[in-house]
Amino acid sequence: MMRKKVPDWLNSSLWSVPKSPPSSVATEDNSPFYSPISQPRPPSPPVVVQDPPPEQIIEDSRSEDQHDAPPSDFDISHQAQLLTELSRKVMDMRELRRIACQGVPDSAGIRSTLWKLLLGYLPPDRGLWSSELAKKRSQYKQFKEEILMNPSEITRRMYNSTSGDAEDAAKRDRALLSRSEIPHDEHPLSLGKTSVWNQFFQDTEIIDQIDRDVKRTHPDFHFFSGDSKFAKSNQEALKNILIIFAKLNPGVKYVQGMNEILAPLYYVLKNDPDEENAAFAEADAFFCFVELLSGFRDNFVQQLDNSVVGIRSTITKLSQLLRKHDEELWRHLEMTSKVNPQFYAFRWITLLLTQEFNFADSLHIWDTLLGDPEGPQETLLRVCCAMLVLIRKRLLAGDFTSNLKLLQNYPSTNISHLLYVANKFRVQSV
């Protein structure tokens, strides 16, 4: 059999530098997925994503210690394009997606606004932003009041709502019910399915898991970890979002690792230079998280693992993509060294590559995932395939043990070049 020749453009040496530690993910059961903002959106017209100029690829291969260098001409021009598009009364989403796929500058709060637009949280019409934000933020406040409320408070409010005005004034002041006044189904020892206390105790295990995972989120990043008041408030926001999501989606609930997907969203929105937007980052991040996860929901539903839409099917698609673009590498990994792609791709896909690269590089990758008109799922698979091809020489020289170790601890690479290769796969598939 004739083996496909690897294109010359894949044999670039423009890669080097950092990543973050690995993590693991589990999945749960199935039910309708709650999305308070998801509406079917018409497909976007095809977008031609421009490859970054060679000088930009080289620029991005610098180490983290050099990130304070002045912005390049490409960065300045790129930022100007985005600011121009974002200043329009009605956004051209096709043009915004084209520009976003090339990466988003960290300055001027561009990424925060752009991600809200790309995820459908903000409408393209700027005139609707104020009313939409007010409505969603009010809705989230109501979620917090209803879902995060202690059962004692729920029981007290239920009692107060059925009590008369004059006779119950004193009882409302003390805010405690006597044993005879508590309905049977609302007693803390009730096992009734409708009992708020029974549901509260069932949720405790999930809440404890969320609490543990949130405390482990980016432990070396002061924004999320440490004893400072700021870090604690950010942890509390992540916890609130994940608990509310789990309660509104009882079939999906909380799956370990969702905290890693939420973290970049919340970080970007919390760092919006607009003080009002930063103050409402928790509410905005919740709706953006729901919208993002709606596209990857099936990866977190255990009953769908072996279905055509489950995580194993998605991993199979990655394997097929690799075979199409580099059959020699595919054959060596899966036939010769017997490296099952589930051993490494499960984490890559379910956590959207947040654990394979440093935080800043993850944000750059997400710009492309969220901006791609084909949707983040297909783009994610192309990026994963590019990750394999970029280290093909080491993989072809390795056995099962060395290759598995390499893939579970992906080496530092140049992100612009990685996305360049992934985009080449898109062009070749057209």
Short mmCIF file of C-alpha atoms in Angstrom, two decimals:
data_model
loop_
_atom_site.label_atom_id
_atom_site.label_comp_id
_atom_site.label_asym_id
_atom_site.label_seq_id
_atom_site.Cartn_x
_atom_site.Cartn_y
_atom_site.Cartn_z
CA MET A 1 0.00 0.00 0.00
CA MET A 2 1.27 3.46 -0.89
CA ARG A 3 1.61 5.63 2.18
CA LYS A 4 0.66 9.28 1.92
CA LYS A 5 3.60 11.64 1.84
CA VAL A 6 3.55 14.11 4.69
CA PRO A 7 3.29 17.69 3.32
CA ASP A 8 6.45 19.77 3.66
CA TRP A 9 4.64 22.50 5.58
CA LEU A 10 4.19 20.07 8.48
CA ASN A 11 7.91 19.73 8.98
CA SER A 12 8.41 23.14 10.58
CA SER A 13 10.73 23.59 13.54
CA LEU A 14 8.87 26.63 14.87
CA TRP A 15 7.75 25.07 18.13
CA SER A 16 8.93 25.29 21.78
CA VAL A 17 7.79 26.21 25.48
CA PRO A 18 5.28 25.63 28.61
CA LYS A 19 2.14 23.73 29.68
CA SER A 20 0.08 23.00 32.82
CA PRO A 21 -0.50 19.78 34.84
CA PRO A 22 -3.01 17.11 33.79
CA SER A 23 -6.40 16.34 35.29
CA SER A 24 -9.14 13.75 34.89
CA VAL A 25 -12.83 13.72 34.09
CA ALA A 26 -15.77 11.44 34.84
CA THR A 27 -19.30 11.47 33.39
CA GLU A 28 -22.82 11.12 34.71
CA ASP A 29 -26.37 10.39 33.54
CA ASN A 30 -28.75 11.86 30.96
CA SER A 31 -31.77 14.20 30.82
CA PRO A 32 -32.91 17.35 28.99
CA PHE A 33 -30.22 20.03 29.03
CA TYR A 34 -31.27 23.37 30.51
CA SER A 35 -30.17 26.33 28.46
CA PRO A 36 -31.79 29.62 29.42
CA ILE A 37 -30.36 31.39 26.38
CA SER A 38 -29.87 28.69 23.75
CA GLN A 39 -31.94 29.26 20.63
CA PRO A 40 -31.33 27.59 17.26
CA ARG A 41 -29.12 29.93 15.30
CA PRO A 42 -28.89 29.91 11.49
CA PRO A 43 -25.58 28.53 10.22
CA SER A 44 -22.96 31.13 9.49
CA PRO A 45 -21.64 31.47 5.94
CA PRO A 46 -18.22 29.93 5.28
CA VAL A 47 -15.32 31.88 6.65
CA VAL A 48 -11.81 31.73 5.28
CA VAL A 49 -9.45 31.86 8.24
CA GLN A 50 -6.21 33.57 7.40
CA ASP A 51 -2.99 31.92 8.46
CA PRO A 52 -0.82 34.06 10.76
CA PRO A 53 2.13 35.62 8.97
CA PRO A 54 5.45 33.77 9.48
CA GLU A 55 6.85 36.60 11.56
CA GLN A 56 3.92 36.28 13.96
CA ILE A 57 4.56 32.55 14.37
CA ILE A 58 8.11 33.31 15.33
CA GLU A 59 7.01 36.14 17.62
CA ASP A 60 4.67 33.81 19.54
CA SER A 61 7.38 31.22 20.13
CA ARG A 62 9.04 33.42 22.72
CA SER A 63 9.13 32.26 26.31
CA GLU A 64 6.74 33.51 28.97
CA ASP A 65 9.48 35.75 30.32
CA GLN A 66 9.33 37.77 27.11
CA HIS A 67 5.56 38.31 27.10
CA ASP A 68 6.00 41.85 28.39
CA ALA A 69 7.65 42.89 25.13
CA PRO A 70 5.94 45.65 23.11
CA PRO A 71 3.09 44.42 20.86
CA SER A 72 4.05 43.58 17.29
CA ASP A 73 2.72 45.42 14.27
CA PHE A 74 0.45 42.42 13.67
CA ASP A 75 -1.00 42.72 17.21
CA ILE A 76 -1.65 46.43 16.80
CA SER A 77 -3.32 45.98 13.42
CA HIS A 78 -5.32 43.01 14.68
CA GLN A 79 -6.57 44.93 17.71
CA ALA A 80 -7.57 47.87 15.51
CA GLN A 81 -9.62 45.56 13.30
CA LEU A 82 -11.46 44.10 16.28
CA LEU A 83 -12.15 47.49 17.86
CA THR A 84 -13.51 48.74 14.56
CA GLU A 85 -15.89 45.80 14.25
CA LEU A 86 -16.97 45.98 17.90
CA SER A 87 -17.75 49.70 17.57
CA ARG A 88 -20.43 49.10 14.95
CA LYS A 89 -24.10 49.50 15.86
CA VAL A 90 -24.82 46.03 14.48
CA MET A 91 -21.94 43.56 14.52
CA ASP A 92 -20.90 41.63 11.43
CA MET A 93 -20.58 38.21 13.09
CA ARG A 94 -18.99 36.67 10.04
CA GLU A 95 -16.19 39.23 10.10
CA LEU A 96 -15.81 38.99 13.88
CA ARG A 97 -15.40 35.22 13.64
CA ARG A 98 -12.82 35.58 10.90
CA ILE A 99 -10.74 37.96 13.00
CA ALA A 100 -11.25 36.04 16.27
CA CYS A 101 -9.88 32.85 14.70
CA GLN A 102 -6.51 34.60 14.47
CA GLY A 103 -6.44 35.26 18.21
CA VAL A 104 -7.65 38.10 20.40
CA PRO A 105 -5.42 40.72 22.08
CA ASP A 106 -5.61 40.76 25.88
CA SER A 107 -5.97 44.53 26.13
CA ALA A 108 -9.00 46.84 26.16
CA GLY A 109 -11.43 44.16 27.34
CA ILE A 110 -11.83 42.93 23.77
CA ARG A 111 -11.88 39.23 24.60
CA SER A 112 -14.61 39.60 27.22
CA THR A 113 -17.01 41.35 24.84
CA LEU A 114 -16.06 39.17 21.89
CA TRP A 115 -16.59 35.87 23.71
CA LYS A 116 -20.04 37.02 24.85
CA LEU A 117 -20.90 37.72 21.23
CA LEU A 118 -19.41 34.50 19.86
CA LEU A 119 -21.29 32.43 22.46
CA GLY A 120 -24.58 34.14 21.69
CA TYR A 121 -24.92 35.75 25.10
CA LEU A 122 -24.89 39.22 23.55
CA PRO A 123 -26.94 39.87 20.40
CA PRO A 124 -25.20 41.43 17.36
CA ASP A 125 -27.33 44.58 17.76
CA ARG A 126 -25.54 46.82 20.27
CA GLY A 127 -28.80 48.62 21.00
CA LEU A 128 -30.15 45.48 22.67
CA TRP A 129 -27.17 44.87 24.93
CA SER A 130 -28.37 46.88 27.92
CA SER A 131 -31.81 45.27 28.12
CA GLU A 132 -30.49 41.75 27.48
CA LEU A 133 -27.81 42.04 30.14
CA ALA A 134 -30.27 43.44 32.67
CA LYS A 135 -32.72 40.61 31.99
CA LYS A 136 -30.13 37.83 32.24
CA ARG A 137 -28.44 39.24 35.31
CA SER A 138 -31.81 39.56 37.04
CA GLN A 139 -32.61 35.97 36.07
CA TYR A 140 -29.35 34.73 37.56
CA LYS A 141 -30.03 36.63 40.78
CA GLN A 142 -33.35 34.81 40.99
CA PHE A 143 -31.63 31.47 40.41
CA LYS A 144 -29.29 32.17 43.31
CA GLU A 145 -32.12 33.15 45.61
CA GLU A 146 -34.19 30.08 44.79
CA ILE A 147 -31.57 27.38 44.24
CA LEU A 148 -28.90 28.26 46.79
CA MET A 149 -31.40 28.89 49.59
CA ASN A 150 -31.11 26.82 52.76
CA PRO A 151 -34.11 24.46 53.24
CA SER A 152 -34.83 26.10 56.61
CA GLU A 153 -35.40 29.40 54.80
CA ILE A 154 -37.56 27.70 52.16
CA THR A 155 -39.73 26.14 54.86
CA ARG A 156 -40.00 29.42 56.72
CA ARG A 157 -41.05 31.30 53.58
CA MET A 158 -43.61 28.65 52.70
CA TYR A 159 -45.12 29.03 56.16
CA ASN A 160 -45.10 32.82 56.02
CA SER A 161 -46.79 32.85 52.62
CA THR A 162 -49.78 30.95 54.05
CA SER A 163 -50.05 32.79 57.36
CA GLY A 164 -52.39 35.67 58.21
CA ASP A 165 -51.05 39.18 58.71
CA ALA A 166 -51.88 40.13 62.30
CA GLU A 167 -51.62 36.82 64.10
CA ASP A 168 -48.36 35.85 62.39
CA ALA A 169 -46.34 39.03 62.95
CA ALA A 170 -44.65 37.63 66.05
CA LYS A 171 -43.96 34.29 64.37
CA ARG A 172 -42.33 36.00 61.42
CA ASP A 173 -40.09 37.93 63.78
CA ARG A 174 -38.77 34.80 65.42
CA ALA A 175 -38.46 33.12 61.96
CA LEU A 176 -38.56 29.63 63.47
CA LEU A 177 -41.31 27.07 63.28
CA SER A 178 -42.40 24.88 66.11
CA ARG A 179 -42.39 21.14 65.43
CA SER A 180 -46.18 21.03 65.05
CA GLU A 181 -46.12 23.83 62.46
CA ILE A 182 -43.76 22.06 60.01
CA PRO A 183 -45.55 20.10 57.25
CA HIS A 184 -44.63 16.42 57.22
CA ASP A 185 -43.06 16.57 53.76
CA GLU A 186 -40.86 19.50 54.78
CA HIS A 187 -39.51 17.95 57.98
CA PRO A 188 -35.69 17.43 57.87
CA LEU A 189 -36.19 13.68 58.45
CA SER A 190 -38.76 13.27 55.68
CA LEU A 191 -37.85 10.84 52.90
CA GLY A 192 -40.56 12.14 50.57
CA LYS A 193 -39.45 12.75 47.00
CA THR A 194 -40.85 16.29 47.08
CA SER A 195 -39.18 17.15 50.39
CA VAL A 196 -36.76 20.05 50.10
CA TRP A 197 -34.69 18.52 52.88
CA ASN A 198 -34.46 15.15 51.17
CA GLN A 199 -33.31 16.88 47.98
CA PHE A 200 -30.87 18.99 50.01
CA PHE A 201 -29.17 15.92 51.45
CA GLN A 202 -29.00 14.26 48.02
CA ASP A 203 -27.29 17.36 46.63
CA THR A 204 -24.72 17.49 49.43
CA GLU A 205 -22.42 14.95 47.77
CA ILE A 206 -22.37 16.91 44.51
CA ILE A 207 -21.82 20.20 46.32
CA ASP A 208 -18.92 18.69 48.26
CA GLN A 209 -17.36 17.45 45.01
CA ILE A 210 -17.73 20.89 43.44
CA ASP A 211 -16.16 22.49 46.49
CA ARG A 212 -13.14 20.15 46.33
CA ASP A 213 -12.65 20.67 42.59
CA VAL A 214 -12.99 24.45 42.77
CA LYS A 215 -10.31 24.59 45.46
CA ARG A 216 -8.01 22.61 43.13
CA THR A 217 -8.61 24.90 40.14
CA HIS A 218 -5.30 26.36 38.94
CA PRO A 219 -3.58 26.03 42.34
CA ASP A 220 -0.58 28.09 41.18
CA PHE A 221 -2.74 30.93 39.92
CA HIS A 222 -3.46 33.55 42.60
CA PHE A 223 -6.66 34.58 40.83
CA PHE A 224 -8.21 31.22 41.77
CA SER A 225 -6.23 29.96 44.74
CA GLY A 226 -4.88 31.19 48.04
CA ASP A 227 -6.34 32.75 51.15
CA SER A 228 -6.86 36.26 49.79
CA LYS A 229 -10.35 37.73 49.86
CA PHE A 230 -10.22 38.13 46.09
CA ALA A 231 -9.33 34.47 45.46
CA LYS A 232 -11.99 33.30 47.91
CA SER A 233 -14.64 35.40 46.17
CA ASN A 234 -13.65 33.94 42.80
CA GLN A 235 -13.84 30.42 44.19
CA GLU A 236 -17.29 31.19 45.60
CA ALA A 237 -18.44 32.46 42.21
CA LEU A 238 -17.25 29.28 40.45
CA LYS A 239 -18.96 27.16 43.09
CA ASN A 240 -22.25 29.04 42.77
CA ILE A 241 -22.29 28.70 38.99
CA LEU A 242 -21.56 24.97 39.06
CA ILE A 243 -24.15 24.24 41.77
CA ILE A 244 -26.85 26.18 39.94
CA PHE A 245 -25.95 24.44 36.68
CA ALA A 246 -26.12 21.02 38.35
CA LYS A 247 -29.49 21.78 39.94
CA LEU A 248 -30.98 23.06 36.68
CA ASN A 249 -29.63 20.05 34.75
CA PRO A 250 -30.44 16.99 36.91
CA GLY A 251 -29.62 14.59 34.07
CA VAL A 252 -26.13 15.96 33.54
CA LYS A 253 -25.59 17.35 37.05
CA TYR A 254 -21.97 18.17 37.78
CA VAL A 255 -19.19 16.18 36.14
CA GLN A 256 -15.69 16.41 37.52
CA GLY A 257 -13.66 18.71 35.29
CA MET A 258 -16.42 21.21 34.51
CA ASN A 259 -14.62 23.60 36.84
CA GLU A 260 -11.68 23.62 34.41
CA ILE A 261 -13.97 24.65 31.54
CA LEU A 262 -15.67 27.34 33.59
CA ALA A 263 -12.40 28.87 34.85
CA PRO A 264 -11.26 30.53 31.57
CA LEU A 265 -14.72 31.98 30.97
CA TYR A 266 -14.99 33.46 34.43
CA TYR A 267 -11.40 34.75 34.37
CA VAL A 268 -11.90 36.58 31.08
CA LEU A 269 -15.21 38.15 32.12
CA LYS A 270 -13.99 39.09 35.60
CA ASN A 271 -11.03 40.93 34.08
CA ASP A 272 -13.21 43.12 31.90
CA PRO A 273 -11.95 46.71 32.44
CA ASP A 274 -15.57 47.90 32.57
CA GLU A 275 -16.36 47.87 36.30
CA GLU A 276 -20.03 47.06 35.85
CA ASN A 277 -19.30 44.10 33.59
CA ALA A 278 -16.64 42.84 36.02
CA ALA A 279 -19.11 43.13 38.91
CA PHE A 280 -21.59 40.92 37.04
CA ALA A 281 -18.98 38.43 35.84
CA GLU A 282 -20.57 35.59 37.82
CA ALA A 283 -23.95 36.00 36.16
CA ASP A 284 -22.48 36.51 32.70
CA ALA A 285 -20.13 33.54 33.09
CA PHE A 286 -23.04 31.29 34.07
CA PHE A 287 -24.93 31.92 30.84
CA CYS A 288 -21.78 31.73 28.72
CA PHE A 289 -20.90 28.43 30.43
CA VAL A 290 -24.37 27.03 29.66
CA GLU A 291 -24.07 28.08 26.03
CA LEU A 292 -20.56 26.64 25.65
CA LEU A 293 -21.46 23.34 27.29
CA SER A 294 -24.56 22.95 25.14
CA GLY A 295 -22.23 22.17 22.25
CA PHE A 296 -20.31 19.54 24.24
CA ARG A 297 -23.11 18.19 26.45
CA ASP A 298 -23.01 14.65 25.06
CA ASN A 299 -19.38 14.25 26.13
CA PHE A 300 -20.50 14.48 29.76
CA VAL A 301 -23.45 12.07 29.64
CA GLN A 302 -22.34 8.58 30.61
CA GLN A 303 -25.32 6.84 29.00
CA LEU A 304 -24.26 8.30 25.65
CA ASP A 305 -20.61 7.20 25.88
CA ASN A 306 -21.08 4.40 23.35
CA SER A 307 -23.61 6.19 21.14
CA VAL A 308 -22.93 7.99 17.86
CA VAL A 309 -22.86 11.31 19.73
CA GLY A 310 -20.94 10.23 22.84
CA ILE A 311 -17.34 10.80 23.80
CA ARG A 312 -16.08 7.49 22.35
CA SER A 313 -17.58 8.36 18.97
CA THR A 314 -15.88 11.77 19.13
CA ILE A 315 -12.53 10.13 19.89
CA THR A 316 -13.08 7.79 16.94
CA LYS A 317 -13.58 10.84 14.71
CA LEU A 318 -10.21 12.13 15.89
CA SER A 319 -8.61 8.80 15.02
CA GLN A 320 -10.16 8.90 11.54
CA LEU A 321 -8.97 12.48 11.06
CA LEU A 322 -5.42 11.49 11.93
CA ARG A 323 -5.58 8.53 9.55
CA LYS A 324 -6.74 10.84 6.77
CA HIS A 325 -3.94 13.36 7.22
CA ASP A 326 -1.06 11.16 8.43
CA GLU A 327 -1.71 7.48 7.93
CA GLU A 328 1.84 6.48 8.84
CA LEU A 329 1.55 8.10 12.26
CA TRP A 330 -1.96 6.69 12.79
CA ARG A 331 -0.76 3.18 11.97
CA HIS A 332 2.23 3.43 14.30
CA LEU A 333 0.17 4.72 17.24
CA GLU A 334 -2.81 2.41 16.98
CA MET A 335 -1.44 -0.68 15.25
CA THR A 336 2.24 -0.85 16.20
CA SER A 337 2.58 0.77 19.63
CA LYS A 338 -1.09 0.01 20.55
CA VAL A 339 -1.79 3.43 22.08
CA ASN A 340 -5.56 3.65 22.43
CA PRO A 341 -6.55 7.28 21.69
CA GLN A 342 -8.89 7.19 24.71
CA PHE A 343 -5.81 7.15 26.94
CA TYR A 344 -4.97 10.74 26.01
CA ALA A 345 -7.75 12.22 23.86
CA PHE A 346 -10.47 11.80 26.50
CA ARG A 347 -8.97 14.58 28.60
CA TRP A 348 -8.00 16.68 25.59
CA ILE A 349 -11.57 16.73 24.29
CA THR A 350 -13.66 16.84 27.47
CA LEU A 351 -11.60 19.64 29.05
CA LEU A 352 -11.20 21.58 25.78
CA LEU A 353 -7.39 21.45 26.05
CA THR A 354 -7.33 23.52 29.23
CA GLN A 355 -4.91 21.10 30.88
CA GLU A 356 -2.46 20.66 28.01
CA PHE A 357 -1.16 24.23 27.73
CA ASN A 358 -0.47 27.19 29.96
CA PHE A 359 -3.42 29.44 30.75
CA ALA A 360 -2.60 32.22 28.26
CA ASP A 361 -2.14 29.73 25.43
CA SER A 362 -5.45 28.06 26.34
CA LEU A 363 -7.20 31.41 25.91
CA HIS A 364 -5.61 31.79 22.47
CA ILE A 365 -6.86 28.34 21.46
CA TRP A 366 -10.33 29.15 22.76
CA ASP A 367 -10.43 32.30 20.60
CA THR A 368 -10.22 29.98 17.61
CA LEU A 369 -12.63 27.37 19.02
CA LEU A 370 -15.32 29.96 19.77
CA GLY A 371 -14.75 31.94 16.59
CA ASP A 372 -14.89 29.08 14.12
CA PRO A 373 -18.18 29.14 12.14
CA GLU A 374 -18.16 25.34 11.93
CA GLY A 375 -18.51 25.18 15.70
CA PRO A 376 -16.00 24.37 18.44
CA GLN A 377 -16.35 20.57 18.20
CA GLU A 378 -14.93 20.21 14.69
CA THR A 379 -12.25 22.82 15.32
CA LEU A 380 -11.23 21.07 18.54
CA LEU A 381 -10.70 17.79 16.67
CA ARG A 382 -8.52 19.51 14.07
CA VAL A 383 -6.41 21.10 16.81
CA CYS A 384 -6.03 17.72 18.53
CA CYS A 385 -4.99 16.14 15.25
CA ALA A 386 -2.45 18.92 14.70
CA MET A 387 -1.06 18.27 18.19
CA LEU A 388 -0.31 14.69 17.16
CA VAL A 389 1.25 15.62 13.83
CA LEU A 390 3.51 18.28 15.35
CA ILE A 391 5.26 15.66 17.47
CA ARG A 392 5.15 12.88 14.86
CA LYS A 393 8.92 12.31 14.80
CA ARG A 394 9.02 11.60 18.53
CA LEU A 395 5.91 9.44 18.33
CA LEU A 396 7.21 7.40 15.38
CA ALA A 397 10.41 6.74 17.33
CA GLY A 398 8.57 5.74 20.52
CA ASP A 399 6.96 2.64 21.96
CA PHE A 400 3.74 2.31 23.98
CA THR A 401 5.22 3.57 27.25
CA SER A 402 7.14 6.54 25.89
CA ASN A 403 4.32 7.61 23.56
CA LEU A 404 1.66 7.41 26.25
CA LYS A 405 3.80 9.47 28.61
CA LEU A 406 4.42 12.04 25.88
CA LEU A 407 0.74 12.36 24.97
CA GLN A 408 -0.44 12.60 28.56
CA ASN A 409 2.15 15.31 29.21
CA TYR A 410 2.07 17.20 25.94
CA PRO A 411 5.31 19.11 25.24
CA SER A 412 5.45 22.87 24.93
CA THR A 413 4.71 24.14 21.45
CA ASN A 414 4.07 27.32 19.52
CA ILE A 415 0.31 27.97 19.61
CA SER A 416 0.15 30.09 16.45
CA HIS A 417 1.89 27.33 14.51
CA LEU A 418 -0.40 24.70 16.06
CA LEU A 419 -3.50 26.63 14.93
CA TYR A 420 -1.88 27.20 11.52
CA VAL A 421 -1.52 23.43 11.05
CA ALA A 422 -5.07 22.80 12.30
CA ASN A 423 -6.38 25.31 9.76
CA LYS A 424 -4.46 23.55 6.99
CA PHE A 425 -6.46 20.41 7.84
CA ARG A 426 -9.66 22.38 7.36
CA VAL A 427 -8.54 23.60 3.93
CA GLN A 428 -7.54 20.09 2.87
CA SER A 429 -10.96 18.75 3.91
CA VAL A 430 -12.88 21.22 1.73
#
